[in-house]
């Protein structure tokens, strides 16, 4: 078997590369198997390796043309809502130094379409799937989780960074009392492992992290994007129609590490997925040494579609020489500083 080129240049013409939009694109990609040596465990769910995709940056029809999506530790799908959401007006994105600003607005076709189309295809390929759940009210979240409760999804990631009418327009992830109330509604609805995705736009992230942990969360993912904006200096107006958006990319990596470290110190045994500005295996290693059980790659995949798999393969090699870290991850434990 000829392996795919996962160096960052896309798939090389080989036995694994006949993916040009044909009807058997996904079965062709599925034949590209990497022998992973270092897995991890997040909230009892085994991952082939410690690298997944960050929500909002993965699309099966696009990414499946570049690599075998089942070979990632996990695939986190774009946020799903109870009904279709159209998202924000355009323009939605703007470049920034070492990153970007986006305000897509969680555009998606709704949970019913997701359950009918995307999730079955991902599970058919053998992917470990984390379904991201979005809502503008507690009822929105409950409706989605109820429909996912007995689905094929391996884990649920609750995005509590959306403006929420049940919290007076404030993101639930910024208000520990609102998060506690939401968790008490969601937790009885499903036995699936539930990840809470935390916002960095808060004074003390450990307060909401503890509220999630104390009310039934099985894991935390952090961080979501920082609030930012860009201005067109020729017009004097914001570039993004929404005015502000979420900052992501390498620029936020040091701050994201600090958030993971702080929460790991506050909650020594809580599973954590680290997110923020991961462009290479060393970036991922930093998160693992800060106390994360796994990582998710986001913005890097928008520049290089195969980045998550490239980073996973490079990280697998680096873990060969880090026995203490790799042994801890394999047992669902973390590095302690």
mmCIF file of C-alpha atoms in Angstrom:
data_model
loop_
_atom_site.group_PDB
_atom_site.id
_atom_site.type_symbol
_atom_site.label_atom_id
_atom_site.label_comp_id
_atom_site.label_asym_id
_atom_site.label_seq_id
_atom_site.Cartn_x
_atom_site.Cartn_y
_atom_site.Cartn_z
ATOM 1 C CA UNK A 1 0.000 0.000 0.000
ATOM 2 C CA UNK A 2 1.296 3.461 -0.879
ATOM 3 C CA UNK A 3 0.780 6.023 1.850
ATOM 4 C CA UNK A 4 -0.644 9.474 1.209
ATOM 5 C CA UNK A 5 1.671 12.470 1.359
ATOM 6 C CA UNK A 6 0.734 14.232 4.597
ATOM 7 C CA UNK A 7 3.513 16.796 4.509
ATOM 8 C CA UNK A 8 1.166 19.722 3.946
ATOM 9 C CA UNK A 9 1.100 19.649 0.132
ATOM 10 C CA UNK A 10 -2.108 17.670 -0.154
ATOM 11 C CA UNK A 11 -2.377 14.107 -1.395
ATOM 12 C CA UNK A 12 0.317 12.904 -3.760
ATOM 13 C CA UNK A 13 -0.716 10.948 -6.831
ATOM 14 C CA UNK A 14 -0.648 7.407 -5.489
ATOM 15 C CA UNK A 15 -2.814 4.451 -4.631
ATOM 16 C CA UNK A 16 -4.402 6.702 -2.009
ATOM 17 C CA UNK A 17 -4.963 9.762 -4.145
ATOM 18 C CA UNK A 18 -7.718 9.060 -6.633
ATOM 19 C CA UNK A 19 -9.977 11.573 -4.950
ATOM 20 C CA UNK A 20 -11.188 13.957 -7.611
ATOM 21 C CA UNK A 21 -14.879 14.125 -6.829
ATOM 22 C CA UNK A 22 -15.788 10.636 -7.976
ATOM 23 C CA UNK A 23 -18.572 8.701 -6.290
ATOM 24 C CA UNK A 24 -16.073 6.444 -4.536
ATOM 25 C CA UNK A 25 -13.996 9.329 -3.158
ATOM 26 C CA UNK A 26 -14.544 8.403 0.456
ATOM 27 C CA UNK A 27 -13.948 4.673 0.041
ATOM 28 C CA UNK A 28 -10.722 5.508 -1.783
ATOM 29 C CA UNK A 29 -9.571 7.769 1.043
ATOM 30 C CA UNK A 30 -10.461 5.084 3.550
ATOM 31 C CA UNK A 31 -7.767 2.814 2.124
ATOM 32 C CA UNK A 32 -5.018 5.153 3.421
ATOM 33 C CA UNK A 33 -4.205 3.747 6.856
ATOM 34 C CA UNK A 34 -1.536 5.050 9.215
ATOM 35 C CA UNK A 35 -0.324 2.756 11.982
ATOM 36 C CA UNK A 36 -0.815 5.044 14.963
ATOM 37 C CA UNK A 37 1.391 4.314 17.970
ATOM 38 C CA UNK A 38 0.179 6.854 20.505
ATOM 39 C CA UNK A 39 -3.493 7.266 21.233
ATOM 40 C CA UNK A 40 -5.341 9.073 23.974
ATOM 41 C CA UNK A 41 -8.576 8.741 25.908
ATOM 42 C CA UNK A 42 -10.990 11.636 26.435
ATOM 43 C CA UNK A 43 -13.848 11.107 28.888
ATOM 44 C CA UNK A 44 -13.652 7.356 28.320
ATOM 45 C CA UNK A 45 -13.656 7.632 24.511
ATOM 46 C CA UNK A 46 -10.495 6.279 22.831
ATOM 47 C CA UNK A 47 -8.900 8.383 20.074
ATOM 48 C CA UNK A 48 -6.445 6.865 17.575
ATOM 49 C CA UNK A 49 -4.161 9.844 18.208
ATOM 50 C CA UNK A 50 -4.477 13.073 20.208
ATOM 51 C CA UNK A 51 -5.441 15.295 17.246
ATOM 52 C CA UNK A 52 -8.934 16.217 16.091
ATOM 53 C CA UNK A 53 -10.570 18.964 14.067
ATOM 54 C CA UNK A 54 -12.001 22.108 15.644
ATOM 55 C CA UNK A 55 -15.675 22.817 15.088
ATOM 56 C CA UNK A 56 -16.438 25.122 12.185
ATOM 57 C CA UNK A 57 -13.313 24.182 10.226
ATOM 58 C CA UNK A 58 -14.287 20.708 9.013
ATOM 59 C CA UNK A 59 -16.520 19.740 6.102
ATOM 60 C CA UNK A 60 -16.648 16.114 5.009
ATOM 61 C CA UNK A 61 -17.187 16.791 1.309
ATOM 62 C CA UNK A 62 -14.144 19.060 1.228
ATOM 63 C CA UNK A 63 -11.758 17.403 3.681
ATOM 64 C CA UNK A 64 -12.524 13.878 2.480
ATOM 65 C CA UNK A 65 -10.875 14.744 -0.828
ATOM 66 C CA UNK A 66 -7.536 15.358 0.898
ATOM 67 C CA UNK A 67 -7.224 12.639 3.537
ATOM 68 C CA UNK A 68 -8.926 9.731 5.254
ATOM 69 C CA UNK A 69 -10.963 11.513 7.907
ATOM 70 C CA UNK A 70 -11.252 8.349 10.006
ATOM 71 C CA UNK A 71 -7.516 8.510 10.697
ATOM 72 C CA UNK A 72 -7.836 11.572 12.919
ATOM 73 C CA UNK A 73 -8.241 11.157 16.645
ATOM 74 C CA UNK A 74 -11.670 12.713 16.280
ATOM 75 C CA UNK A 75 -13.704 14.835 13.904
ATOM 76 C CA UNK A 76 -15.699 17.683 15.426
ATOM 77 C CA UNK A 77 -18.430 18.723 13.048
ATOM 78 C CA UNK A 78 -19.790 22.218 12.517
ATOM 79 C CA UNK A 79 -22.310 23.390 15.088
ATOM 80 C CA UNK A 80 -25.838 22.075 14.564
ATOM 81 C CA UNK A 81 -28.948 23.961 15.612
ATOM 82 C CA UNK A 82 -32.578 22.824 16.006
ATOM 83 C CA UNK A 83 -33.545 24.457 12.699
ATOM 84 C CA UNK A 84 -31.477 25.735 9.745
ATOM 85 C CA UNK A 85 -29.497 28.889 10.459
ATOM 86 C CA UNK A 86 -28.522 31.228 7.627
ATOM 87 C CA UNK A 87 -25.592 32.763 9.454
ATOM 88 C CA UNK A 88 -24.424 36.361 9.418
ATOM 89 C CA UNK A 89 -24.391 38.745 6.437
ATOM 90 C CA UNK A 90 -21.246 39.018 4.329
ATOM 91 C CA UNK A 91 -18.421 39.890 4.471
ATOM 92 C CA UNK A 92 -17.826 37.417 7.287
ATOM 93 C CA UNK A 93 -14.043 37.142 7.442
ATOM 94 C CA UNK A 94 -10.987 39.366 7.548
ATOM 95 C CA UNK A 95 -7.297 38.589 7.708
ATOM 96 C CA UNK A 96 -5.192 39.665 10.675
ATOM 97 C CA UNK A 97 -1.549 39.402 11.667
ATOM 98 C CA UNK A 98 -0.892 35.711 12.435
ATOM 99 C CA UNK A 99 -4.588 34.912 12.287
ATOM 100 C CA UNK A 100 -8.023 35.914 11.099
ATOM 101 C CA UNK A 101 -11.326 37.335 12.309
ATOM 102 C CA UNK A 102 -14.573 35.621 11.379
ATOM 103 C CA UNK A 103 -18.271 36.043 12.070
ATOM 104 C CA UNK A 104 -19.861 33.237 10.064
ATOM 105 C CA UNK A 105 -22.739 32.967 12.496
ATOM 106 C CA UNK A 106 -22.939 29.167 12.780
ATOM 107 C CA UNK A 107 -24.604 28.697 9.407
ATOM 108 C CA UNK A 108 -25.850 25.112 9.164
ATOM 109 C CA UNK A 109 -28.761 23.121 7.699
ATOM 110 C CA UNK A 110 -30.105 22.017 11.090
ATOM 111 C CA UNK A 111 -29.908 18.867 13.175
ATOM 112 C CA UNK A 112 -32.371 16.818 11.083
ATOM 113 C CA UNK A 113 -30.277 17.199 7.929
ATOM 114 C CA UNK A 114 -27.107 16.496 9.915
ATOM 115 C CA UNK A 115 -28.563 13.256 11.291
ATOM 116 C CA UNK A 116 -29.751 12.168 7.862
ATOM 117 C CA UNK A 117 -26.710 13.080 5.784
ATOM 118 C CA UNK A 118 -23.385 13.926 7.451
ATOM 119 C CA UNK A 119 -23.277 11.832 10.621
ATOM 120 C CA UNK A 120 -24.102 8.480 8.946
ATOM 121 C CA UNK A 121 -21.409 9.049 6.312
ATOM 122 C CA UNK A 122 -18.778 9.893 8.918
ATOM 123 C CA UNK A 123 -19.600 6.817 10.984
ATOM 124 C CA UNK A 124 -19.612 4.637 7.860
ATOM 125 C CA UNK A 125 -16.024 5.768 7.288
ATOM 126 C CA UNK A 126 -15.069 4.793 10.821
ATOM 127 C CA UNK A 127 -14.536 8.293 12.222
ATOM 128 C CA UNK A 128 -14.771 9.141 15.912
ATOM 129 C CA UNK A 129 -17.339 11.950 15.788
ATOM 130 C CA UNK A 130 -17.895 14.858 18.144
ATOM 131 C CA UNK A 131 -21.087 16.724 17.284
ATOM 132 C CA UNK A 132 -21.022 20.410 18.157
ATOM 133 C CA UNK A 133 -24.335 21.722 19.508
ATOM 134 C CA UNK A 134 -25.374 25.367 19.077
ATOM 135 C CA UNK A 135 -28.318 27.302 20.423
ATOM 136 C CA UNK A 136 -29.688 30.746 21.211
ATOM 137 C CA UNK A 137 -31.723 29.538 24.185
ATOM 138 C CA UNK A 138 -31.792 26.671 26.648
ATOM 139 C CA UNK A 139 -34.678 25.179 24.674
ATOM 140 C CA UNK A 140 -32.577 25.244 21.480
ATOM 141 C CA UNK A 141 -29.821 23.232 23.136
ATOM 142 C CA UNK A 142 -32.305 20.786 24.632
ATOM 143 C CA UNK A 143 -34.027 20.156 21.311
ATOM 144 C CA UNK A 144 -30.728 19.344 19.597
ATOM 145 C CA UNK A 145 -29.393 17.154 22.400
ATOM 146 C CA UNK A 146 -32.664 15.211 22.540
ATOM 147 C CA UNK A 147 -32.301 14.367 18.849
ATOM 148 C CA UNK A 148 -28.650 13.413 19.257
ATOM 149 C CA UNK A 149 -29.181 11.420 22.453
ATOM 150 C CA UNK A 150 -29.388 8.039 20.723
ATOM 151 C CA UNK A 151 -27.481 8.966 17.565
ATOM 152 C CA UNK A 152 -24.200 7.545 16.285
ATOM 153 C CA UNK A 153 -22.243 10.531 17.606
ATOM 154 C CA UNK A 154 -19.469 9.471 19.982
ATOM 155 C CA UNK A 155 -19.424 12.706 21.964
ATOM 156 C CA UNK A 156 -21.349 15.977 22.117
ATOM 157 C CA UNK A 157 -19.637 19.371 22.341
ATOM 158 C CA UNK A 158 -21.873 22.103 23.713
ATOM 159 C CA UNK A 159 -20.923 25.510 22.327
ATOM 160 C CA UNK A 160 -21.863 27.877 25.153
ATOM 161 C CA UNK A 161 -20.271 30.900 23.500
ATOM 162 C CA UNK A 162 -23.345 31.912 21.469
ATOM 163 C CA UNK A 163 -25.401 34.941 22.614
ATOM 164 C CA UNK A 164 -28.222 33.256 24.536
ATOM 165 C CA UNK A 165 -31.679 34.728 25.075
ATOM 166 C CA UNK A 166 -32.115 32.592 28.199
ATOM 167 C CA UNK A 167 -29.112 34.416 29.649
ATOM 168 C CA UNK A 168 -30.336 37.883 28.675
ATOM 169 C CA UNK A 169 -28.346 37.884 25.435
ATOM 170 C CA UNK A 170 -25.150 36.961 27.269
ATOM 171 C CA UNK A 171 -23.153 33.872 26.331
ATOM 172 C CA UNK A 172 -23.953 31.073 28.785
ATOM 173 C CA UNK A 173 -20.240 30.339 28.955
ATOM 174 C CA UNK A 174 -19.695 33.744 30.582
ATOM 175 C CA UNK A 175 -22.191 33.151 33.385
ATOM 176 C CA UNK A 176 -21.632 30.198 35.757
ATOM 177 C CA UNK A 177 -25.220 30.376 37.054
ATOM 178 C CA UNK A 178 -26.646 30.228 33.511
ATOM 179 C CA UNK A 179 -24.293 27.368 32.639
ATOM 180 C CA UNK A 180 -25.354 25.462 35.742
ATOM 181 C CA UNK A 181 -29.007 25.912 34.791
ATOM 182 C CA UNK A 182 -28.358 24.715 31.233
ATOM 183 C CA UNK A 183 -26.358 21.680 32.350
ATOM 184 C CA UNK A 184 -29.124 20.607 34.714
ATOM 185 C CA UNK A 185 -31.445 20.535 31.702
ATOM 186 C CA UNK A 186 -29.063 18.832 29.290
ATOM 187 C CA UNK A 187 -27.449 16.195 31.461
ATOM 188 C CA UNK A 188 -30.594 14.067 31.988
ATOM 189 C CA UNK A 189 -31.244 13.993 28.228
ATOM 190 C CA UNK A 190 -28.322 11.770 27.226
ATOM 191 C CA UNK A 191 -25.670 9.445 28.556
ATOM 192 C CA UNK A 192 -23.226 10.449 25.835
ATOM 193 C CA UNK A 193 -19.991 12.118 26.960
ATOM 194 C CA UNK A 194 -20.649 15.847 26.991
ATOM 195 C CA UNK A 195 -17.889 18.388 26.316
ATOM 196 C CA UNK A 196 -18.407 22.038 27.218
ATOM 197 C CA UNK A 197 -16.583 24.448 24.880
ATOM 198 C CA UNK A 198 -15.457 27.447 26.896
ATOM 199 C CA UNK A 199 -15.070 31.050 25.815
ATOM 200 C CA UNK A 200 -11.929 33.039 26.696
ATOM 201 C CA UNK A 201 -13.944 36.261 26.820
ATOM 202 C CA UNK A 202 -14.319 36.133 30.575
ATOM 203 C CA UNK A 203 -12.447 37.363 33.640
ATOM 204 C CA UNK A 204 -11.825 33.961 35.267
ATOM 205 C CA UNK A 205 -12.295 30.882 33.105
ATOM 206 C CA UNK A 206 -11.822 28.538 36.061
ATOM 207 C CA UNK A 207 -15.151 29.673 37.540
ATOM 208 C CA UNK A 208 -17.201 28.535 34.538
ATOM 209 C CA UNK A 209 -14.994 25.468 34.105
ATOM 210 C CA UNK A 210 -15.848 24.394 37.628
ATOM 211 C CA UNK A 211 -19.546 25.114 37.064
ATOM 212 C CA UNK A 212 -19.455 22.793 34.050
ATOM 213 C CA UNK A 213 -17.571 20.076 35.932
ATOM 214 C CA UNK A 214 -19.840 20.262 38.981
ATOM 215 C CA UNK A 215 -22.988 19.896 36.870
ATOM 216 C CA UNK A 216 -22.256 16.871 34.736
ATOM 217 C CA UNK A 217 -19.764 17.877 32.047
ATOM 218 C CA UNK A 218 -17.486 14.994 31.090
ATOM 219 C CA UNK A 219 -14.796 17.141 29.449
ATOM 220 C CA UNK A 220 -13.922 20.705 28.495
ATOM 221 C CA UNK A 221 -12.668 22.099 25.195
ATOM 222 C CA UNK A 222 -10.866 25.416 25.194
ATOM 223 C CA UNK A 223 -10.627 27.925 23.921
ATOM 224 C CA UNK A 224 -13.174 29.331 21.558
ATOM 225 C CA UNK A 225 -12.228 32.527 19.724
ATOM 226 C CA UNK A 226 -11.420 35.923 21.218
ATOM 227 C CA UNK A 227 -13.594 38.907 20.271
ATOM 228 C CA UNK A 228 -11.877 41.160 17.734
ATOM 229 C CA UNK A 229 -12.405 43.339 14.685
ATOM 230 C CA UNK A 230 -10.704 44.862 11.635
ATOM 231 C CA UNK A 231 -11.329 48.270 10.059
ATOM 232 C CA UNK A 232 -10.939 49.261 6.426
ATOM 233 C CA UNK A 233 -8.681 52.308 6.603
ATOM 234 C CA UNK A 234 -9.898 53.561 3.210
ATOM 235 C CA UNK A 235 -13.539 53.735 4.297
ATOM 236 C CA UNK A 236 -13.144 53.995 8.058
ATOM 237 C CA UNK A 237 -15.721 51.221 8.475
ATOM 238 C CA UNK A 238 -15.480 47.707 9.931
ATOM 239 C CA UNK A 239 -14.522 45.065 7.353
ATOM 240 C CA UNK A 240 -16.886 42.451 8.770
ATOM 241 C CA UNK A 241 -20.611 43.126 8.396
ATOM 242 C CA UNK A 242 -21.171 41.889 11.948
ATOM 243 C CA UNK A 243 -18.587 44.513 13.068
ATOM 244 C CA UNK A 244 -16.839 42.141 15.490
ATOM 245 C CA UNK A 245 -15.900 38.514 15.074
ATOM 246 C CA UNK A 246 -13.836 35.718 16.535
ATOM 247 C CA UNK A 247 -10.042 35.919 16.385
ATOM 248 C CA UNK A 248 -8.263 32.627 15.717
ATOM 249 C CA UNK A 249 -4.918 31.402 14.422
ATOM 250 C CA UNK A 250 -1.317 31.431 15.707
ATOM 251 C CA UNK A 251 -1.806 34.830 17.369
ATOM 252 C CA UNK A 252 -3.954 33.297 20.120
ATOM 253 C CA UNK A 253 -1.762 30.262 20.830
ATOM 254 C CA UNK A 254 0.055 31.632 23.930
ATOM 255 C CA UNK A 255 -3.198 32.799 25.528
ATOM 256 C CA UNK A 256 -4.918 29.495 24.793
ATOM 257 C CA UNK A 257 -2.078 27.620 26.494
ATOM 258 C CA UNK A 258 -2.439 29.776 29.585
ATOM 259 C CA UNK A 259 -6.173 29.064 29.788
ATOM 260 C CA UNK A 260 -5.605 25.309 29.548
ATOM 261 C CA UNK A 261 -2.889 25.451 32.183
ATOM 262 C CA UNK A 262 -5.063 27.468 34.587
ATOM 263 C CA UNK A 263 -7.990 25.077 34.278
ATOM 264 C CA UNK A 264 -5.736 22.039 34.626
ATOM 265 C CA UNK A 265 -4.395 23.435 37.900
ATOM 266 C CA UNK A 266 -7.941 24.114 39.136
ATOM 267 C CA UNK A 267 -9.391 20.785 37.942
ATOM 268 C CA UNK A 268 -6.593 18.179 38.021
ATOM 269 C CA UNK A 269 -8.633 15.248 36.692
ATOM 270 C CA UNK A 270 -11.036 16.918 34.240
ATOM 271 C CA UNK A 271 -10.425 15.850 30.604
ATOM 272 C CA UNK A 272 -9.410 18.864 28.509
ATOM 273 C CA UNK A 273 -9.159 19.342 24.746
ATOM 274 C CA UNK A 274 -6.784 22.196 23.901
ATOM 275 C CA UNK A 275 -7.608 24.515 20.992
ATOM 276 C CA UNK A 276 -5.959 27.654 19.670
ATOM 277 C CA UNK A 277 -3.384 28.446 17.019
ATOM 278 C CA UNK A 278 -1.997 24.949 16.479
ATOM 279 C CA UNK A 279 0.051 24.952 13.266
ATOM 280 C CA UNK A 280 2.501 22.110 13.904
ATOM 281 C CA UNK A 281 3.284 19.207 16.219
ATOM 282 C CA UNK A 282 5.280 21.354 18.633
ATOM 283 C CA UNK A 283 2.259 23.612 19.125
ATOM 284 C CA UNK A 284 0.221 20.512 19.939
ATOM 285 C CA UNK A 285 2.893 19.249 22.340
ATOM 286 C CA UNK A 286 2.751 22.515 24.252
ATOM 287 C CA UNK A 287 -0.944 21.953 24.921
ATOM 288 C CA UNK A 288 -0.307 18.375 26.063
ATOM 289 C CA UNK A 289 2.404 19.544 28.453
ATOM 290 C CA UNK A 290 0.080 22.302 29.713
ATOM 291 C CA UNK A 291 -2.346 19.564 30.778
ATOM 292 C CA UNK A 292 -4.563 18.788 27.781
ATOM 293 C CA UNK A 293 -5.588 15.208 26.980
ATOM 294 C CA UNK A 294 -5.934 16.021 23.287
ATOM 295 C CA UNK A 295 -5.982 18.939 20.861
ATOM 296 C CA UNK A 296 -8.062 20.204 17.959
ATOM 297 C CA UNK A 297 -6.721 21.929 14.853
ATOM 298 C CA UNK A 298 -8.800 24.718 13.327
ATOM 299 C CA UNK A 299 -7.430 27.704 11.433
ATOM 300 C CA UNK A 300 -4.400 25.818 10.110
ATOM 301 C CA UNK A 301 -6.760 23.595 8.123
ATOM 302 C CA UNK A 302 -8.222 26.629 6.355
ATOM 303 C CA UNK A 303 -4.774 27.345 4.912
ATOM 304 C CA UNK A 304 -3.686 23.718 4.471
ATOM 305 C CA UNK A 305 -6.620 21.268 4.341
ATOM 306 C CA UNK A 306 -4.454 18.309 5.330
ATOM 307 C CA UNK A 307 -2.936 20.102 8.358
ATOM 308 C CA UNK A 308 -4.775 18.059 11.037
ATOM 309 C CA UNK A 309 -3.479 14.760 9.672
ATOM 310 C CA UNK A 310 0.012 16.151 9.029
ATOM 311 C CA UNK A 311 0.194 17.415 12.617
ATOM 312 C CA UNK A 312 -1.116 14.106 13.951
ATOM 313 C CA UNK A 313 1.549 12.138 12.065
ATOM 314 C CA UNK A 314 4.350 14.454 13.194
ATOM 315 C CA UNK A 315 3.099 14.337 16.778
ATOM 316 C CA UNK A 316 2.997 10.528 16.670
ATOM 317 C CA UNK A 317 6.748 10.530 15.906
ATOM 318 C CA UNK A 318 7.572 13.064 18.598
ATOM 319 C CA UNK A 319 5.699 11.038 21.215
ATOM 320 C CA UNK A 320 8.071 8.110 20.540
ATOM 321 C CA UNK A 321 10.675 9.952 22.616
ATOM 322 C CA UNK A 322 8.297 11.185 25.307
ATOM 323 C CA UNK A 323 7.337 8.026 27.147
ATOM 324 C CA UNK A 324 6.007 9.710 30.264
ATOM 325 C CA UNK A 325 3.626 11.871 28.269
ATOM 326 C CA UNK A 326 2.543 9.178 25.810
ATOM 327 C CA UNK A 327 1.949 6.642 28.605
ATOM 328 C CA UNK A 328 -0.195 9.132 30.519
ATOM 329 C CA UNK A 329 -2.286 9.981 27.430
ATOM 330 C CA UNK A 330 -2.870 6.308 26.637
ATOM 331 C CA UNK A 331 -4.395 5.877 30.100
ATOM 332 C CA UNK A 332 -6.579 8.956 29.827
ATOM 333 C CA UNK A 333 -4.302 10.886 32.156
ATOM 334 C CA UNK A 334 -2.320 14.071 31.585
ATOM 335 C CA UNK A 335 1.079 15.580 32.135
ATOM 336 C CA UNK A 336 1.380 17.334 35.471
ATOM 337 C CA UNK A 337 3.497 20.449 35.840
#
